[in-house]
């Protein structure tokens, strides 16, 4: 069954499968499920895969300038960020993850987990990661 395959695939596999779907209408339908155009969906899947790989292989992410820019979301259907944000920093990647997470698990606790992480590690410079002042009050971070 497809759900078993979903349990086994890496995000990189999912990204490759999506990019190799020949019929544009199917790709569009999948992207629309997340309220995104195809180009943004593809870009964001790639950003998530790269970020995941960096985390899992102990690469530096906390004050790194990303190598590839994400495609920007012009008219979000769901809650998104409004403060000026550097899309080349990890905060933007985390926002992408939160956006997808809100689509599949609306009552997630990512905000709470991030807050506790920053309490446990107060030496973390949030500005170096691209977090703008007041980030937790952005529409994206408000619970529905």
PDB file of N, CA, C and O in Angstrom, residues 49-108:
ATOM      1  N   UNK A  49      14.716  19.132   2.068  1.00  0.00           N
ATOM      2  CA  UNK A  49      15.644  18.006   1.913  1.00  0.00           C
ATOM      3  C   UNK A  49      17.076  18.420   2.255  1.00  0.00           C
ATOM      4  O   UNK A  49      17.787  17.702   2.968  1.00  0.00           O
ATOM      5  N   UNK A  50      17.494  19.576   1.776  1.00  0.00           N
ATOM      6  CA  UNK A  50      18.852  20.071   2.051  1.00  0.00           C
ATOM      7  C   UNK A  50      19.025  20.357   3.546  1.00  0.00           C
ATOM      8  O   UNK A  50      20.039  19.999   4.150  1.00  0.00           O
ATOM      9  N   UNK A  51      18.022  20.981   4.150  1.00  0.00           N
ATOM     10  CA  UNK A  51      18.080  21.290   5.591  1.00  0.00           C
ATOM     11  C   UNK A  51      18.106  20.013   6.410  1.00  0.00           C
ATOM     12  O   UNK A  51      18.895  19.883   7.354  1.00  0.00           O
ATOM     13  N   UNK A  52      17.271  19.065   6.064  1.00  0.00           N
ATOM     14  CA  UNK A  52      17.245  17.778   6.761  1.00  0.00           C
ATOM     15  C   UNK A  52      18.600  17.095   6.668  1.00  0.00           C
ATOM     16  O   UNK A  52      19.120  16.580   7.648  1.00  0.00           O
ATOM     17  N   UNK A  53      19.188  17.087   5.487  1.00  0.00           N
ATOM     18  CA  UNK A  53      20.484  16.438   5.311  1.00  0.00           C
ATOM     19  C   UNK A  53      21.569  17.130   6.131  1.00  0.00           C
ATOM     20  O   UNK A  53      22.423  16.470   6.724  1.00  0.00           O
ATOM     21  N   UNK A  54      21.543  18.445   6.169  1.00  0.00           N
ATOM     22  CA  UNK A  54      22.528  19.181   6.963  1.00  0.00           C
ATOM     23  C   UNK A  54      22.394  18.813   8.447  1.00  0.00           C
ATOM     24  O   UNK A  54      23.394  18.570   9.129  1.00  0.00           O
ATOM     25  N   UNK A  55      21.163  18.762   8.932  1.00  0.00           N
ATOM     26  CA  UNK A  55      20.935  18.412  10.345  1.00  0.00           C
ATOM     27  C   UNK A  55      21.373  16.982  10.643  1.00  0.00           C
ATOM     28  O   UNK A  55      22.024  16.722  11.651  1.00  0.00           O
ATOM     29  N   UNK A  56      21.015  16.066   9.779  1.00  0.00           N
ATOM     30  CA  UNK A  56      21.298  14.652  10.033  1.00  0.00           C
ATOM     31  C   UNK A  56      22.766  14.277   9.849  1.00  0.00           C
ATOM     32  O   UNK A  56      23.213  13.265  10.357  1.00  0.00           O
ATOM     33  N   UNK A  57      23.495  15.096   9.121  1.00  0.00           N
ATOM     34  CA  UNK A  57      24.913  14.811   8.898  1.00  0.00           C
ATOM     35  C   UNK A  57      25.803  15.777   9.659  1.00  0.00           C
ATOM     36  O   UNK A  57      26.967  15.966   9.321  1.00  0.00           O
ATOM     37  N   UNK A  58      25.225  16.406  10.678  1.00  0.00           N
ATOM     38  CA  UNK A  58      25.962  17.259  11.615  1.00  0.00           C
ATOM     39  C   UNK A  58      26.663  18.437  10.937  1.00  0.00           C
ATOM     40  O   UNK A  58      27.730  18.861  11.372  1.00  0.00           O
ATOM     41  N   UNK A  59      26.045  18.957   9.899  1.00  0.00           N
ATOM     42  CA  UNK A  59      26.580  20.156   9.257  1.00  0.00           C
ATOM     43  C   UNK A  59      26.084  21.382  10.020  1.00  0.00           C
ATOM     44  O   UNK A  59      25.086  21.325  10.740  1.00  0.00           O
ATOM     45  N   UNK A  60      26.766  22.472   9.865  1.00  0.00           N
ATOM     46  CA  UNK A  60      26.386  23.703  10.558  1.00  0.00           C
ATOM     47  C   UNK A  60      25.165  24.312   9.869  1.00  0.00           C
ATOM     48  O   UNK A  60      25.134  24.470   8.657  1.00  0.00           O
ATOM     49  N   UNK A  61      24.148  24.659  10.656  1.00  0.00           N
ATOM     50  CA  UNK A  61      22.971  25.330  10.121  1.00  0.00           C
ATOM     51  C   UNK A  61      22.656  26.617  10.872  1.00  0.00           C
ATOM     52  O   UNK A  61      21.958  27.476  10.369  1.00  0.00           O
ATOM     53  N   UNK A  62      23.150  26.773  12.084  1.00  0.00           N
ATOM     54  CA  UNK A  62      22.678  27.854  12.950  1.00  0.00           C
ATOM     55  C   UNK A  62      23.059  29.248  12.492  1.00  0.00           C
ATOM     56  O   UNK A  62      22.333  30.179  12.714  1.00  0.00           O
ATOM     57  N   UNK A  63      24.188  29.467  11.862  1.00  0.00           N
ATOM     58  CA  UNK A  63      24.497  30.809  11.364  1.00  0.00           C
ATOM     59  C   UNK A  63      25.013  30.730   9.926  1.00  0.00           C
ATOM     60  O   UNK A  63      25.785  31.560   9.484  1.00  0.00           O
ATOM     61  N   UNK A  64      24.552  29.749   9.214  1.00  0.00           N
ATOM     62  CA  UNK A  64      24.987  29.508   7.850  1.00  0.00           C
ATOM     63  C   UNK A  64      24.131  30.300   6.858  1.00  0.00           C
ATOM     64  O   UNK A  64      22.946  30.488   7.056  1.00  0.00           O
ATOM     65  N   UNK A  65      24.764  30.732   5.807  1.00  0.00           N
ATOM     66  CA  UNK A  65      24.063  31.364   4.687  1.00  0.00           C
ATOM     67  C   UNK A  65      23.819  30.264   3.662  1.00  0.00           C
ATOM     68  O   UNK A  65      24.758  29.670   3.147  1.00  0.00           O
ATOM     69  N   UNK A  66      22.552  29.946   3.391  1.00  0.00           N
ATOM     70  CA  UNK A  66      22.216  28.847   2.486  1.00  0.00           C
ATOM     71  C   UNK A  66      22.770  29.070   1.094  1.00  0.00           C
ATOM     72  O   UNK A  66      22.950  30.208   0.650  1.00  0.00           O
ATOM     73  N   UNK A  67      23.009  27.984   0.395  1.00  0.00           N
ATOM     74  CA  UNK A  67      23.583  28.047  -0.949  1.00  0.00           C
ATOM     75  C   UNK A  67      22.538  28.335  -2.020  1.00  0.00           C
ATOM     76  O   UNK A  67      22.848  28.951  -3.028  1.00  0.00           O
ATOM     77  N   UNK A  68      21.306  27.866  -1.808  1.00  0.00           N
ATOM     78  CA  UNK A  68      20.297  28.064  -2.850  1.00  0.00           C
ATOM     79  C   UNK A  68      19.105  28.845  -2.301  1.00  0.00           C
ATOM     80  O   UNK A  68      18.613  28.531  -1.211  1.00  0.00           O
ATOM     81  N   UNK A  69      18.672  29.840  -3.045  1.00  0.00           N
ATOM     82  CA  UNK A  69      17.523  30.626  -2.570  1.00  0.00           C
ATOM     83  C   UNK A  69      16.209  29.888  -2.817  1.00  0.00           C
ATOM     84  O   UNK A  69      16.030  29.263  -3.858  1.00  0.00           O
ATOM     85  N   UNK A  70      15.298  29.955  -1.860  1.00  0.00           N
ATOM     86  CA  UNK A  70      13.978  29.356  -2.084  1.00  0.00           C
ATOM     87  C   UNK A  70      13.146  30.252  -2.996  1.00  0.00           C
ATOM     88  O   UNK A  70      13.354  31.461  -3.044  1.00  0.00           O
ATOM     89  N   UNK A  71      12.228  29.652  -3.711  1.00  0.00           N
ATOM     90  CA  UNK A  71      11.272  30.437  -4.482  1.00  0.00           C
ATOM     91  C   UNK A  71      10.319  31.085  -3.484  1.00  0.00           C
ATOM     92  O   UNK A  71       9.838  30.444  -2.559  1.00  0.00           O
ATOM     93  N   UNK A  72      10.085  32.367  -3.680  1.00  0.00           N
ATOM     94  CA  UNK A  72       9.267  33.121  -2.728  1.00  0.00           C
ATOM     95  C   UNK A  72       7.777  32.912  -2.992  1.00  0.00           C
ATOM     96  O   UNK A  72       7.345  32.779  -4.128  1.00  0.00           O
ATOM     97  N   UNK A  73       7.026  32.913  -1.914  1.00  0.00           N
ATOM     98  CA  UNK A  73       5.576  32.762  -1.965  1.00  0.00           C
ATOM     99  C   UNK A  73       4.961  34.153  -1.988  1.00  0.00           C
ATOM    100  O   UNK A  73       5.053  34.887  -1.014  1.00  0.00           O
ATOM    101  N   UNK A  74       4.345  34.517  -3.112  1.00  0.00           N
ATOM    102  CA  UNK A  74       3.804  35.870  -3.269  1.00  0.00           C
ATOM    103  C   UNK A  74       2.455  36.058  -2.589  1.00  0.00           C
ATOM    104  O   UNK A  74       2.226  37.043  -1.917  1.00  0.00           O
ATOM    105  N   UNK A  75       1.543  35.128  -2.787  1.00  0.00           N
ATOM    106  CA  UNK A  75       0.209  35.237  -2.196  1.00  0.00           C
ATOM    107  C   UNK A  75      -0.120  33.958  -1.445  1.00  0.00           C
ATOM    108  O   UNK A  75      -0.738  33.051  -1.983  1.00  0.00           O
ATOM    109  N   UNK A  76       0.297  33.895  -0.180  1.00  0.00           N
ATOM    110  CA  UNK A  76       0.043  32.669   0.579  1.00  0.00           C
ATOM    111  C   UNK A  76      -1.442  32.450   0.837  1.00  0.00           C
ATOM    112  O   UNK A  76      -2.183  33.390   1.069  1.00  0.00           O
ATOM    113  N   UNK A  77      -1.872  31.197   0.744  1.00  0.00           N
ATOM    114  CA  UNK A  77      -3.258  30.851   1.075  1.00  0.00           C
ATOM    115  C   UNK A  77      -3.402  30.625   2.569  1.00  0.00           C
ATOM    116  O   UNK A  77      -4.449  30.847   3.130  1.00  0.00           O
ATOM    117  N   UNK A  78      -2.331  30.164   3.193  1.00  0.00           N
ATOM    118  CA  UNK A  78      -2.346  29.934   4.631  1.00  0.00           C
ATOM    119  C   UNK A  78      -1.572  31.027   5.341  1.00  0.00           C
ATOM    120  O   UNK A  78      -1.092  31.986   4.731  1.00  0.00           O
ATOM    121  N   UNK A  79      -1.439  30.880   6.657  1.00  0.00           N
ATOM    122  CA  UNK A  79      -0.670  31.840   7.449  1.00  0.00           C
ATOM    123  C   UNK A  79       0.792  31.785   7.025  1.00  0.00           C
ATOM    124  O   UNK A  79       1.350  30.715   6.790  1.00  0.00           O
ATOM    125  N   UNK A  80       1.411  32.960   6.946  1.00  0.00           N
ATOM    126  CA  UNK A  80       2.802  33.045   6.519  1.00  0.00           C
ATOM    127  C   UNK A  80       3.474  34.179   7.284  1.00  0.00           C
ATOM    128  O   UNK A  80       2.871  34.802   8.141  1.00  0.00           O
ATOM    129  N   UNK A  81       4.715  34.442   6.972  1.00  0.00           N
ATOM    130  CA  UNK A  81       5.473  35.475   7.672  1.00  0.00           C
ATOM    131  C   UNK A  81       5.298  36.821   6.973  1.00  0.00           C
ATOM    132  O   UNK A  81       5.094  36.877   5.762  1.00  0.00           O
ATOM    133  N   UNK A  82       5.390  37.894   7.765  1.00  0.00           N
ATOM    134  CA  UNK A  82       5.227  39.228   7.198  1.00  0.00           C
ATOM    135  C   UNK A  82       6.410  40.144   7.511  1.00  0.00           C
ATOM    136  O   UNK A  82       6.601  41.149   6.830  1.00  0.00           O
ATOM    137  N   UNK A  83       7.186  39.813   8.512  1.00  0.00           N
ATOM    138  CA  UNK A  83       8.355  40.632   8.860  1.00  0.00           C
ATOM    139  C   UNK A  83       9.453  40.440   7.827  1.00  0.00           C
ATOM    140  O   UNK A  83       9.564  39.359   7.228  1.00  0.00           O
ATOM    141  N   UNK A  84      10.279  41.465   7.608  1.00  0.00           N
ATOM    142  CA  UNK A  84      11.420  41.279   6.705  1.00  0.00           C
ATOM    143  C   UNK A  84      12.303  40.128   7.210  1.00  0.00           C
ATOM    144  O   UNK A  84      12.698  40.103   8.375  1.00  0.00           O
ATOM    145  N   UNK A  85      12.552  39.173   6.335  1.00  0.00           N
ATOM    146  CA  UNK A  85      13.266  37.953   6.706  1.00  0.00           C
ATOM    147  C   UNK A  85      14.258  37.591   5.613  1.00  0.00           C
ATOM    148  O   UNK A  85      13.928  37.671   4.436  1.00  0.00           O
ATOM    149  N   UNK A  86      15.454  37.173   6.002  1.00  0.00           N
ATOM    150  CA  UNK A  86      16.461  36.733   5.041  1.00  0.00           C
ATOM    151  C   UNK A  86      16.138  35.304   4.610  1.00  0.00           C
ATOM    152  O   UNK A  86      16.243  34.376   5.419  1.00  0.00           O
ATOM    153  N   UNK A  87      15.733  35.092   3.366  1.00  0.00           N
ATOM    154  CA  UNK A  87      15.362  33.746   2.920  1.00  0.00           C
ATOM    155  C   UNK A  87      16.548  32.788   2.827  1.00  0.00           C
ATOM    156  O   UNK A  87      16.357  31.595   2.604  1.00  0.00           O
ATOM    157  N   UNK A  88      17.754  33.291   3.025  1.00  0.00           N
ATOM    158  CA  UNK A  88      18.940  32.453   2.925  1.00  0.00           C
ATOM    159  C   UNK A  88      19.413  31.945   4.288  1.00  0.00           C
ATOM    160  O   UNK A  88      20.464  31.342   4.389  1.00  0.00           O
ATOM    161  N   UNK A  89      18.627  32.189   5.330  1.00  0.00           N
ATOM    162  CA  UNK A  89      18.986  31.752   6.688  1.00  0.00           C
ATOM    163  C   UNK A  89      18.063  30.636   7.161  1.00  0.00           C
ATOM    164  O   UNK A  89      16.970  30.434   6.624  1.00  0.00           O
ATOM    165  N   UNK A  90      18.486  29.930   8.180  1.00  0.00           N
ATOM    166  CA  UNK A  90      17.760  28.764   8.686  1.00  0.00           C
ATOM    167  C   UNK A  90      16.354  29.117   9.177  1.00  0.00           C
ATOM    168  O   UNK A  90      15.451  28.292   9.096  1.00  0.00           O
ATOM    169  N   UNK A  91      16.146  30.340   9.658  1.00  0.00           N
ATOM    170  CA  UNK A  91      14.794  30.709  10.104  1.00  0.00           C
ATOM    171  C   UNK A  91      13.788  30.536   8.971  1.00  0.00           C
ATOM    172  O   UNK A  91      12.693  30.009   9.188  1.00  0.00           O
ATOM    173  N   UNK A  92      14.144  30.946   7.781  1.00  0.00           N
ATOM    174  CA  UNK A  92      13.234  30.806   6.643  1.00  0.00           C
ATOM    175  C   UNK A  92      12.957  29.325   6.363  1.00  0.00           C
ATOM    176  O   UNK A  92      11.823  28.936   6.089  1.00  0.00           O
ATOM    177  N   UNK A  93      13.986  28.489   6.473  1.00  0.00           N
ATOM    178  CA  UNK A  93      13.810  27.045   6.283  1.00  0.00           C
ATOM    179  C   UNK A  93      12.833  26.492   7.326  1.00  0.00           C
ATOM    180  O   UNK A  93      11.974  25.674   7.011  1.00  0.00           O
ATOM    181  N   UNK A  94      12.984  26.940   8.569  1.00  0.00           N
ATOM    182  CA  UNK A  94      12.094  26.494   9.636  1.00  0.00           C
ATOM    183  C   UNK A  94      10.664  26.962   9.358  1.00  0.00           C
ATOM    184  O   UNK A  94       9.705  26.232   9.624  1.00  0.00           O
ATOM    185  N   UNK A  95      10.529  28.151   8.798  1.00  0.00           N
ATOM    186  CA  UNK A  95       9.187  28.647   8.437  1.00  0.00           C
ATOM    187  C   UNK A  95       8.557  27.772   7.357  1.00  0.00           C
ATOM    188  O   UNK A  95       7.348  27.506   7.394  1.00  0.00           O
ATOM    189  N   UNK A  96       9.352  27.326   6.412  1.00  0.00           N
ATOM    190  CA  UNK A  96       8.850  26.419   5.373  1.00  0.00           C
ATOM    191  C   UNK A  96       8.368  25.123   6.020  1.00  0.00           C
ATOM    192  O   UNK A  96       7.281  24.623   5.709  1.00  0.00           O
ATOM    193  N   UNK A  97       9.159  24.588   6.921  1.00  0.00           N
ATOM    194  CA  UNK A  97       8.771  23.364   7.621  1.00  0.00           C
ATOM    195  C   UNK A  97       7.470  23.585   8.387  1.00  0.00           C
ATOM    196  O   UNK A  97       6.559  22.757   8.334  1.00  0.00           O
ATOM    197  N   UNK A  98       7.359  24.711   9.067  1.00  0.00           N
ATOM    198  CA  UNK A  98       6.143  25.032   9.832  1.00  0.00           C
ATOM    199  C   UNK A  98       4.932  25.143   8.896  1.00  0.00           C
ATOM    200  O   UNK A  98       3.836  24.677   9.210  1.00  0.00           O
ATOM    201  N   UNK A  99       5.118  25.755   7.738  1.00  0.00           N
ATOM    202  CA  UNK A  99       4.028  25.901   6.772  1.00  0.00           C
ATOM    203  C   UNK A  99       3.489  24.525   6.365  1.00  0.00           C
ATOM    204  O   UNK A  99       2.284  24.283   6.371  1.00  0.00           O
ATOM    205  N   UNK A 100       4.406  23.610   6.003  1.00  0.00           N
ATOM    206  CA  UNK A 100       3.987  22.259   5.629  1.00  0.00           C
ATOM    207  C   UNK A 100       3.377  21.528   6.820  1.00  0.00           C
ATOM    208  O   UNK A 100       2.367  20.842   6.680  1.00  0.00           O
ATOM    209  N   UNK A 101       3.991  21.663   7.964  1.00  0.00           N
ATOM    210  CA  UNK A 101       3.499  20.998   9.165  1.00  0.00           C
ATOM    211  C   UNK A 101       2.080  21.446   9.506  1.00  0.00           C
ATOM    212  O   UNK A 101       1.228  20.627   9.869  1.00  0.00           O
ATOM    213  N   UNK A 102       1.809  22.736   9.360  1.00  0.00           N
ATOM    214  CA  UNK A 102       0.457  23.238   9.620  1.00  0.00           C
ATOM    215  C   UNK A 102      -0.561  22.624   8.662  1.00  0.00           C
ATOM    216  O   UNK A 102      -1.728  22.460   9.021  1.00  0.00           O
ATOM    217  N   UNK A 103      -0.139  22.288   7.452  1.00  0.00           N
ATOM    218  CA  UNK A 103      -1.050  21.665   6.482  1.00  0.00           C
ATOM    219  C   UNK A 103      -1.411  20.245   6.860  1.00  0.00           C
ATOM    220  O   UNK A 103      -2.537  19.807   6.638  1.00  0.00           O
ATOM    221  N   UNK A 104      -0.449  19.513   7.424  1.00  0.00           N
ATOM    222  CA  UNK A 104      -0.703  18.104   7.717  1.00  0.00           C
ATOM    223  C   UNK A 104      -1.005  17.834   9.193  1.00  0.00           C
ATOM    224  O   UNK A 104      -1.573  16.807   9.530  1.00  0.00           O
ATOM    225  N   UNK A 105      -0.618  18.772  10.061  1.00  0.00           N
ATOM    226  CA  UNK A 105      -0.850  18.610  11.504  1.00  0.00           C
ATOM    227  C   UNK A 105      -1.118  19.979  12.120  1.00  0.00           C
ATOM    228  O   UNK A 105      -0.241  20.575  12.746  1.00  0.00           O
ATOM    229  N   UNK A 106      -2.336  20.499  11.923  1.00  0.00           N
ATOM    230  CA  UNK A 106      -2.649  21.880  12.319  1.00  0.00           C
ATOM    231  C   UNK A 106      -2.389  22.220  13.783  1.00  0.00           C
ATOM    232  O   UNK A 106      -2.092  23.353  14.107  1.00  0.00           O
ATOM    233  N   UNK A 107      -2.468  21.274  14.684  1.00  0.00           N
ATOM    234  CA  UNK A 107      -2.263  21.559  16.100  1.00  0.00           C
ATOM    235  C   UNK A 107      -0.870  21.150  16.573  1.00  0.00           C
ATOM    236  O   UNK A 107      -0.700  20.727  17.713  1.00  0.00           O
ATOM    237  N   UNK A 108       0.119  21.296  15.708  1.00  0.00           N
ATOM    238  CA  UNK A 108       1.488  20.900  16.048  1.00  0.00           C
ATOM    239  C   UNK A 108       2.066  21.802  17.135  1.00  0.00           C
ATOM    240  O   UNK A 108       1.558  22.888  17.397  1.00  0.00           O
TER     241      UNK A 108
END
